[in-house]
Amino acid sequence: MKRKLIAAIGIAGMMVSIAACGDDSGSGDSKGTDAKELTVWLTVDAQNNWPDLVKAADAAVQKAHPGVKINHEYYGWPDKNAKLDAVLATDKAPDVVEMGNTEMLGYMVKGAFAPLDTAKFDNSSAWLDGLKASVTYDGKTYGVPYYAGGRVGNWRKDVFAAAGVKTAPKTYAELTAALDKVQQKQGDKFSAWYQPTRDWYAAMSFVYDAGGSIAKEEGGQWKANLSSPESVKGLNEFKSVVDKYMHGDKTKDESDRYIVYGQGKSGMIFGAAWEGATSADPKNDKTGKLKDNLENFVMPGPSGKNLPVFLGGSDLAVPVKSHAQALAAEWINAFTGPAGQKGLMAKGNLPNNKTDLATLKNDPATAVPATAAESNWFVPMAPGWGQVERAQVLQTMLQSIGTGKKTVEAAAKEADAAIDKVINNK
């Protein structure tokens, strides 16, 4: 899951020709029932980490359709979308394409993907809420969730034990009490909780925990919602964390958090589930103490419930220009169905559905990320608000709050005004 997703809104080259190819029936797979060839674009994650699952999906489709040729192309995340944008303007579009789930919106708005019939995909009725949101636009489904990764707390057991805390916190009151003890013992040059100010994924978890949201839809129109009382309450709690426990650079984002954590000047983080283990890697662990000393835990929220987490991950979509839409849908189901999800879970990923997620809670090795992922949120699927704009607005707001340049209320109102300027533009 360690990757940087890039913006998906720069798709002007697709324009009218793509939209004109759309299938208004909502089935999205009425074409290509007799196709003899299928082209599947995946990222290098599949190529490097679970090629056997790709082969199994191929075999299932070829068994049902003898003689079908399946071609695969693999791309790195940084260059994938530029290549996709270029080919979608031609008549040589791939039949299946992997997308980061925050990349989906711009393509769905532009009509680049065919609508799909969810009844043809195993466990679609149990898709995780945040993942389902990522493939849904204007009442239709344009993709299938592939796999996901969530966020968890991670603490240094030795640092907390030295402050008298022996077990991971179960409630927010326990968490803050433990952090207070660590902060007092370690002093103001130490971050009891290293929480980058510009980390909007973490900040919005507090917003959603308080009953707020980035934006909400009413009567078919989206309206920014960060200045609502509920959202402001969550932002104030996030500010309290940054003010009390974060003693690093308050202008940074979370991109190098695992590196900073490995330097040994902080007691805990809240981030992607892989970050703790990566910090403990010998090349990142500058303390020599992190191996076997770090532990993930489910983040409690101020509301009394588990802190809702953003689910990052991948979706699979069928370009509207595909000439093999039916076959593409079959391949996606073979790849993301029960056998595929089992294989993906074995590789350390979260599944796309609640049924499989429940099984992970019974295994101590996976119980924490699985439990944390049960409460999740996703960005508003508002047509005019792209990934780049979203990050810029939220990070600017949070930096103003964290550095004390603006009050929470003033920064939230400013962010709402910026969001409302673009959020309903298609």
Coordinates of C-alpha atoms in Angstrom, one line a residue:
M1 CA 0.0 0.0 0.0
K2 CA 3.0 2.3 0.1
R3 CA 2.5 4.5 -2.8
K4 CA 1.6 8.1 -3.8
L5 CA -1.6 8.4 -5.7
I6 CA -1.6 11.1 -8.4
A7 CA -4.3 13.4 -9.6
A8 CA -7.0 12.0 -11.9
I9 CA -8.7 15.1 -13.1
G10 CA -6.4 16.0 -16.0
I11 CA -8.5 14.2 -18.6
A12 CA -9.6 16.9 -20.9
G13 CA -8.3 14.9 -23.8
M14 CA -11.1 12.4 -23.4
M15 CA -13.9 14.9 -23.9
V16 CA -17.0 14.4 -25.9
S17 CA -16.0 11.4 -27.9
I18 CA -15.7 9.2 -24.7
A19 CA -19.0 10.5 -23.2
A20 CA -20.7 9.7 -26.5
C21 CA -19.7 6.1 -26.2
G22 CA -21.4 5.6 -22.9
D23 CA -24.0 2.9 -22.3
D24 CA -27.1 4.4 -20.6
S25 CA -28.6 1.1 -19.9
G26 CA -26.6 0.8 -16.6
S27 CA -25.4 -2.7 -17.3
G28 CA -22.0 -1.7 -18.7
D29 CA -21.2 -5.1 -19.9
S30 CA -23.6 -5.7 -22.9
K31 CA -20.7 -5.4 -25.3
G32 CA -18.1 -7.9 -26.1
T33 CA -19.9 -11.1 -25.2
D34 CA -18.0 -12.9 -28.0
A35 CA -14.7 -11.1 -27.7
K36 CA -11.6 -13.2 -28.4
E37 CA -9.1 -10.9 -26.7
L38 CA -8.8 -9.0 -23.5
T39 CA -6.3 -6.4 -22.4
V40 CA -5.8 -5.9 -18.7
W41 CA -3.8 -3.0 -17.2
L42 CA -2.6 -3.4 -13.7
T43 CA 0.0 -1.7 -11.6
V44 CA 3.3 -3.3 -10.7
D45 CA 1.9 -4.2 -7.3
A46 CA 0.1 -7.2 -8.9
Q47 CA 3.1 -8.0 -11.1
N48 CA 5.5 -8.1 -8.2
N49 CA 3.4 -9.3 -5.2
W50 CA 0.6 -11.5 -6.4
P51 CA 1.2 -12.7 -10.0
D52 CA -0.4 -16.1 -9.1
L53 CA -3.7 -14.4 -8.5
V54 CA -3.6 -12.8 -12.0
K55 CA -2.9 -16.2 -13.5
A56 CA -5.7 -17.8 -11.6
A57 CA -8.2 -15.1 -12.9
D58 CA -6.9 -15.7 -16.5
A59 CA -7.4 -19.4 -16.1
A60 CA -10.9 -19.0 -14.9
V61 CA -11.9 -16.8 -17.8
Q62 CA -10.1 -19.0 -20.4
K63 CA -11.8 -22.1 -19.0
A64 CA -15.2 -20.4 -19.6
H65 CA -14.1 -19.0 -22.9
P66 CA -11.7 -21.4 -24.6
G67 CA -9.3 -19.7 -27.0
V68 CA -9.6 -16.2 -25.4
K69 CA -6.2 -14.4 -25.4
I70 CA -5.5 -12.3 -22.3
N71 CA -2.9 -9.6 -22.5
H72 CA -1.4 -7.8 -19.5
E73 CA 0.4 -4.5 -19.2
Y74 CA 1.9 -3.3 -15.9
Y75 CA 2.6 0.3 -14.9
G76 CA 4.0 2.2 -12.0
W77 CA 1.7 4.7 -10.2
P78 CA 3.5 7.9 -11.3
D79 CA 3.1 7.3 -15.1
K80 CA -0.1 5.2 -15.3
N81 CA -2.6 8.0 -15.7
A82 CA -0.7 9.9 -18.3
K83 CA -0.6 6.7 -20.4
L84 CA -4.3 6.0 -19.7
D85 CA -5.4 9.5 -20.7
A86 CA -3.5 9.2 -24.0
V87 CA -5.0 5.8 -24.9
L88 CA -8.5 6.7 -23.9
A89 CA -8.5 9.3 -26.6
T90 CA -8.0 6.6 -29.2
D91 CA -9.9 3.4 -30.2
K92 CA -7.3 1.2 -28.5
A93 CA -8.4 1.4 -24.9
P94 CA -7.6 -1.4 -22.5
D95 CA -10.6 -3.5 -21.3
V96 CA -9.7 -3.5 -17.6
V97 CA -7.7 -0.8 -15.8
E98 CA -6.6 -0.5 -12.2
M99 CA -7.2 2.9 -10.5
G100 CA -6.3 4.3 -7.2
N101 CA -9.7 4.8 -5.5
T102 CA -9.2 8.5 -5.1
E103 CA -8.5 8.7 -8.8
M104 CA -11.9 7.3 -9.9
L105 CA -14.0 10.5 -9.6
G106 CA -12.6 12.5 -12.5
Y107 CA -12.9 9.6 -14.9
M108 CA -16.4 8.8 -13.9
V109 CA -17.5 12.4 -14.3
K110 CA -16.0 12.5 -17.8
G111 CA -17.8 9.3 -18.8
A112 CA -14.5 7.4 -19.3
F113 CA -15.8 4.2 -17.6
A114 CA -18.7 1.9 -18.4
P115 CA -21.4 1.5 -15.8
L116 CA -21.4 -2.0 -14.3
D117 CA -24.1 -4.3 -13.0
T118 CA -23.2 -5.0 -9.3
A119 CA -25.2 -8.2 -9.3
K120 CA -22.5 -9.8 -11.4
F121 CA -19.8 -9.4 -8.8
D122 CA -19.4 -11.6 -5.8
N123 CA -19.9 -9.9 -2.4
S124 CA -20.9 -6.6 -4.0
S125 CA -23.7 -6.2 -1.4
A126 CA -21.1 -6.4 1.3
W127 CA -18.5 -4.0 -0.2
L128 CA -16.9 -1.8 2.5
D129 CA -18.8 1.5 2.6
G130 CA -15.8 3.7 1.8
L131 CA -14.7 1.5 -1.1
K132 CA -18.3 1.4 -2.5
A133 CA -18.4 5.2 -2.4
S134 CA -15.2 5.3 -4.5
V135 CA -16.8 3.5 -7.5
T136 CA -20.2 5.2 -7.3
Y137 CA -21.2 8.4 -9.1
D138 CA -24.6 9.8 -9.9
G139 CA -26.4 6.6 -8.7
K140 CA -24.4 4.3 -10.9
T141 CA -21.4 1.9 -10.3
Y142 CA -18.4 2.4 -12.5
G143 CA -15.9 0.1 -10.9
V144 CA -15.2 -2.8 -8.5
P145 CA -13.2 -2.4 -5.3
Y146 CA -10.0 -4.5 -5.6
Y147 CA -8.3 -4.3 -2.2
A148 CA -7.7 -1.7 0.5
G149 CA -5.4 -0.5 3.3
G150 CA -6.5 1.3 6.4
R151 CA -4.9 3.3 9.2
V152 CA -4.0 2.3 12.7
G153 CA -2.2 3.7 15.8
N154 CA 1.3 2.5 16.4
W155 CA 3.2 3.0 19.6
R156 CA 6.7 2.4 21.1
K157 CA 6.1 0.0 23.9
D158 CA 9.4 0.9 25.6
V159 CA 8.7 4.7 25.7
F160 CA 5.2 4.2 27.1
A161 CA 6.4 1.6 29.6
A162 CA 9.0 4.0 30.9
A163 CA 6.1 6.4 31.6
G164 CA 4.2 3.6 33.4
V165 CA 1.9 2.6 30.6
K166 CA 1.9 -1.1 29.9
T167 CA -1.0 -1.8 27.6
A168 CA -2.2 -0.1 24.4
P169 CA -5.1 2.3 25.1
K170 CA -8.7 1.2 24.4
T171 CA -10.4 4.6 24.9
Y172 CA -9.5 8.1 24.0
A173 CA -9.3 9.1 27.6
E174 CA -6.7 6.3 28.1
L175 CA -4.8 7.4 25.1
T176 CA -4.5 11.1 26.1
A177 CA -3.7 10.2 29.7
A178 CA -0.9 7.9 28.4
L179 CA 0.4 10.6 26.0
D180 CA 0.4 13.2 28.8
K181 CA 2.6 10.9 30.9
V182 CA 5.0 10.3 28.0
Q183 CA 5.2 14.0 27.1
Q184 CA 5.9 15.0 30.7
K185 CA 8.6 12.4 31.1
Q186 CA 10.3 13.0 27.7
G187 CA 10.1 16.8 27.6
D188 CA 9.1 19.3 25.0
K189 CA 11.7 18.3 22.4
F190 CA 10.0 14.9 22.1
S191 CA 6.7 14.3 20.3
A192 CA 4.6 11.9 22.4
W193 CA 2.5 11.6 19.2
Y194 CA 4.2 12.6 16.0
Q195 CA 1.2 13.9 14.0
P196 CA 2.0 16.0 10.9
T197 CA -0.2 19.1 10.8
R198 CA -0.9 18.8 7.1
D199 CA -2.0 15.2 7.3
W200 CA -5.6 15.7 6.2
Y201 CA -6.4 12.0 6.3
A202 CA -5.9 12.0 10.1
A203 CA -7.6 15.4 10.6
M204 CA -10.7 14.4 8.7
S205 CA -11.0 11.2 10.8
F206 CA -11.5 13.5 13.7
V207 CA -14.0 15.5 11.7
Y208 CA -16.0 12.4 10.8
D209 CA -15.8 11.1 14.3
A210 CA -17.4 14.3 15.6
G211 CA -20.3 13.9 13.1
G212 CA -18.9 16.4 10.6
S213 CA -17.8 16.0 7.0
I214 CA -15.8 17.7 4.3
A215 CA -18.9 18.3 2.3
K216 CA -22.5 17.0 2.0
E217 CA -25.0 16.6 -0.7
E218 CA -28.5 18.1 -0.5
G219 CA -31.0 18.1 -3.4
G220 CA -28.4 17.0 -5.9
Q221 CA -26.0 19.8 -5.0
W222 CA -22.8 19.6 -2.9
K223 CA -22.1 22.1 -0.1
A224 CA -18.9 22.4 1.9
N225 CA -19.3 21.5 5.5
L226 CA -16.1 22.1 7.3
S227 CA -17.4 25.1 9.2
S228 CA -20.4 23.2 10.6
P229 CA -20.4 22.9 14.4
E230 CA -19.7 19.2 14.2
S231 CA -16.7 19.6 11.8
V232 CA -15.3 22.4 13.9
K233 CA -15.5 20.2 17.0
G234 CA -13.4 17.6 15.2
L235 CA -10.9 20.1 13.9
N236 CA -10.5 21.5 17.4
E237 CA -9.7 18.1 18.8
F238 CA -7.2 17.6 16.0
K239 CA -5.6 20.9 16.9
S240 CA -5.4 19.9 20.5
V241 CA -3.4 16.8 19.5
V242 CA -1.0 18.9 17.4
D243 CA -0.6 21.5 20.1
K244 CA 0.0 19.2 23.0
Y245 CA 1.9 16.3 21.5
M246 CA 3.4 17.3 18.2
H247 CA 6.8 19.0 18.7
G248 CA 8.2 18.6 15.2
D249 CA 7.9 20.8 12.1
K250 CA 4.3 21.9 12.0
T251 CA 4.4 22.7 8.3
K252 CA 5.0 19.1 7.1
D253 CA 2.7 16.5 5.7
E254 CA 2.8 12.8 6.4
S255 CA 4.9 11.6 3.4
D256 CA 8.0 10.9 5.5
R257 CA 6.4 10.1 8.8
Y258 CA 7.8 6.6 8.9
I259 CA 11.3 8.0 8.5
V260 CA 10.8 10.6 11.3
Y261 CA 9.3 7.9 13.5
G262 CA 12.4 5.8 12.9
Q263 CA 14.6 8.6 14.2
G264 CA 13.3 7.9 17.7
K265 CA 12.0 11.3 18.7
S266 CA 8.4 10.3 19.0
G267 CA 6.3 7.8 21.0
M268 CA 3.4 7.0 18.6
I269 CA 1.9 7.7 15.2
F270 CA -1.4 7.3 13.5
G271 CA -0.9 6.2 9.9
A272 CA -1.1 3.5 7.3
A273 CA -0.8 0.0 8.7
W274 CA 2.6 -0.5 7.0
E275 CA 4.3 2.6 8.5
G276 CA 5.3 1.1 11.8
A277 CA 7.0 -1.9 10.3
T278 CA 8.7 0.3 7.7
S279 CA 10.1 2.5 10.5
A280 CA 11.5 -0.6 12.2
D281 CA 13.3 -1.6 9.0
P282 CA 17.1 -1.4 9.8
K283 CA 17.6 1.2 7.1
N284 CA 15.1 3.5 8.8
D285 CA 15.5 2.6 12.5
K286 CA 18.2 5.0 13.8
T287 CA 17.6 3.9 17.4
G288 CA 18.3 0.3 16.9
K289 CA 15.4 -0.4 19.3
L290 CA 12.3 -0.5 17.1
K291 CA 12.3 -4.1 16.0
D292 CA 9.9 -6.1 18.1
N293 CA 9.1 -3.0 20.1
L294 CA 6.4 -1.4 18.0
E295 CA 2.8 -2.4 18.2
N296 CA -0.3 -1.5 16.1
F297 CA -3.5 -0.7 17.9
V298 CA -7.0 0.4 16.9
M299 CA -7.3 4.2 17.3
P300 CA -10.0 5.2 19.8
G301 CA -11.9 8.3 19.0
P302 CA -13.1 11.2 21.2
S303 CA -16.7 10.1 20.4
G304 CA -16.3 6.9 22.4
K305 CA -16.2 4.8 19.2
N306 CA -13.2 3.7 17.2
L307 CA -11.8 6.6 15.1
P308 CA -13.2 6.2 11.6
V309 CA -10.3 5.8 9.1
F310 CA -9.8 6.6 5.4
L311 CA -9.5 3.5 3.3
G312 CA -7.0 3.9 0.5
G313 CA -6.8 1.2 -2.2
S314 CA -7.4 0.2 -5.7
D315 CA -10.5 -0.2 -7.9
L316 CA -10.9 -2.0 -11.3
A317 CA -12.8 -0.3 -14.1
V318 CA -13.9 -1.0 -17.6
P319 CA -13.2 1.8 -20.1
V320 CA -16.3 2.8 -22.0
K321 CA -14.4 2.4 -25.3
S322 CA -13.6 -1.3 -24.5
H323 CA -14.8 -3.7 -27.1
A324 CA -14.9 -6.6 -24.6
Q325 CA -16.9 -5.2 -21.7
A326 CA -18.7 -8.4 -20.8
L327 CA -15.5 -10.4 -20.8
A328 CA -13.8 -7.6 -18.8
A329 CA -16.5 -7.8 -16.2
E330 CA -16.0 -11.6 -16.0
W331 CA -12.2 -11.2 -15.5
I332 CA -12.7 -8.6 -12.8
N333 CA -15.1 -10.9 -10.9
A334 CA -12.7 -13.8 -11.2
F335 CA -9.9 -11.6 -9.9
T336 CA -11.8 -9.9 -7.0
G337 CA -14.1 -12.7 -6.1
P338 CA -13.8 -15.0 -3.0
A339 CA -10.6 -16.8 -4.2
G340 CA -8.9 -13.6 -5.2
Q341 CA -9.8 -11.9 -1.9
K342 CA -8.4 -14.8 0.1
G343 CA -5.1 -14.5 -1.9
L344 CA -5.0 -10.7 -1.4
M345 CA -5.6 -11.1 2.4
A346 CA -2.8 -13.6 2.5
K347 CA -0.5 -10.9 1.1
G348 CA -1.4 -8.5 3.9
N349 CA -4.2 -6.5 2.2
L350 CA -7.6 -5.7 3.5
P351 CA -10.4 -7.3 1.4
N352 CA -13.1 -5.3 -0.4
N353 CA -16.0 -6.6 1.6
K354 CA -17.3 -6.9 5.2
T355 CA -17.8 -10.7 5.0
D356 CA -14.1 -11.4 4.4
L357 CA -13.0 -8.5 6.7
A358 CA -14.8 -10.2 9.6
T359 CA -12.7 -13.3 9.2
L360 CA -9.5 -11.3 9.7
K361 CA -10.7 -10.1 13.1
N362 CA -10.4 -13.6 14.5
D363 CA -6.6 -13.7 13.7
P364 CA -4.4 -11.8 16.2
A365 CA -2.0 -11.0 13.3
T366 CA -4.7 -9.1 11.4
A367 CA -7.3 -8.2 14.1
V368 CA -6.1 -4.6 14.5
P369 CA -6.2 -3.4 10.9
A370 CA -9.4 -5.3 10.3
T371 CA -11.2 -3.9 13.3
A372 CA -10.0 -0.4 12.5
A373 CA -11.3 -0.6 8.9
E374 CA -14.8 -1.4 10.0
S375 CA -15.4 2.3 10.7
N376 CA -14.4 4.1 7.6
W377 CA -15.0 7.2 5.5
F378 CA -14.3 8.4 2.0
V379 CA -14.0 11.7 0.3
P380 CA -17.1 13.4 -1.1
M381 CA -17.8 12.3 -4.6
A382 CA -18.5 15.9 -5.8
P383 CA -17.9 16.3 -9.5
G384 CA -15.8 19.4 -9.6
W385 CA -13.5 18.8 -6.7
G386 CA -10.4 16.9 -7.9
Q387 CA -7.7 15.2 -5.9
V388 CA -5.1 18.0 -6.2
E389 CA -7.6 20.7 -5.3
R390 CA -8.8 18.7 -2.3
A391 CA -5.4 18.2 -0.9
Q392 CA -4.4 21.8 -1.4
V393 CA -7.5 23.2 0.3
L394 CA -7.3 20.9 3.3
Q395 CA -3.6 21.1 3.8
T396 CA -3.7 24.9 3.7
M397 CA -6.5 24.9 6.2
L398 CA -4.7 22.5 8.6
Q399 CA -1.4 24.4 8.4
S400 CA -3.1 27.6 9.3
I401 CA -4.7 25.9 12.2
G402 CA -1.7 24.0 13.4
T403 CA 0.7 27.0 13.2
G404 CA -1.8 29.3 14.9
K405 CA -2.1 31.7 12.0
K406 CA -5.9 31.3 12.0
T407 CA -8.5 30.1 14.4
V408 CA -10.2 26.8 13.6
E409 CA -13.4 28.7 12.8
A410 CA -11.8 31.2 10.5
A411 CA -9.7 28.6 8.7
A412 CA -12.7 26.3 8.2
K413 CA -14.8 29.1 6.7
E414 CA -12.0 30.0 4.3
A415 CA -11.7 26.4 3.3
D416 CA -15.5 26.1 2.8
A417 CA -15.4 29.1 0.5
A418 CA -12.7 27.6 -1.6
I419 CA -14.5 24.3 -1.9
D420 CA -17.8 25.9 -2.8
K421 CA -16.2 27.7 -5.8
V422 CA -15.5 24.4 -7.6
I423 CA -17.3 21.5 -5.9
N424 CA -20.3 21.3 -8.3
N425 CA -18.5 22.1 -11.5
K426 CA -18.4 19.2 -13.9

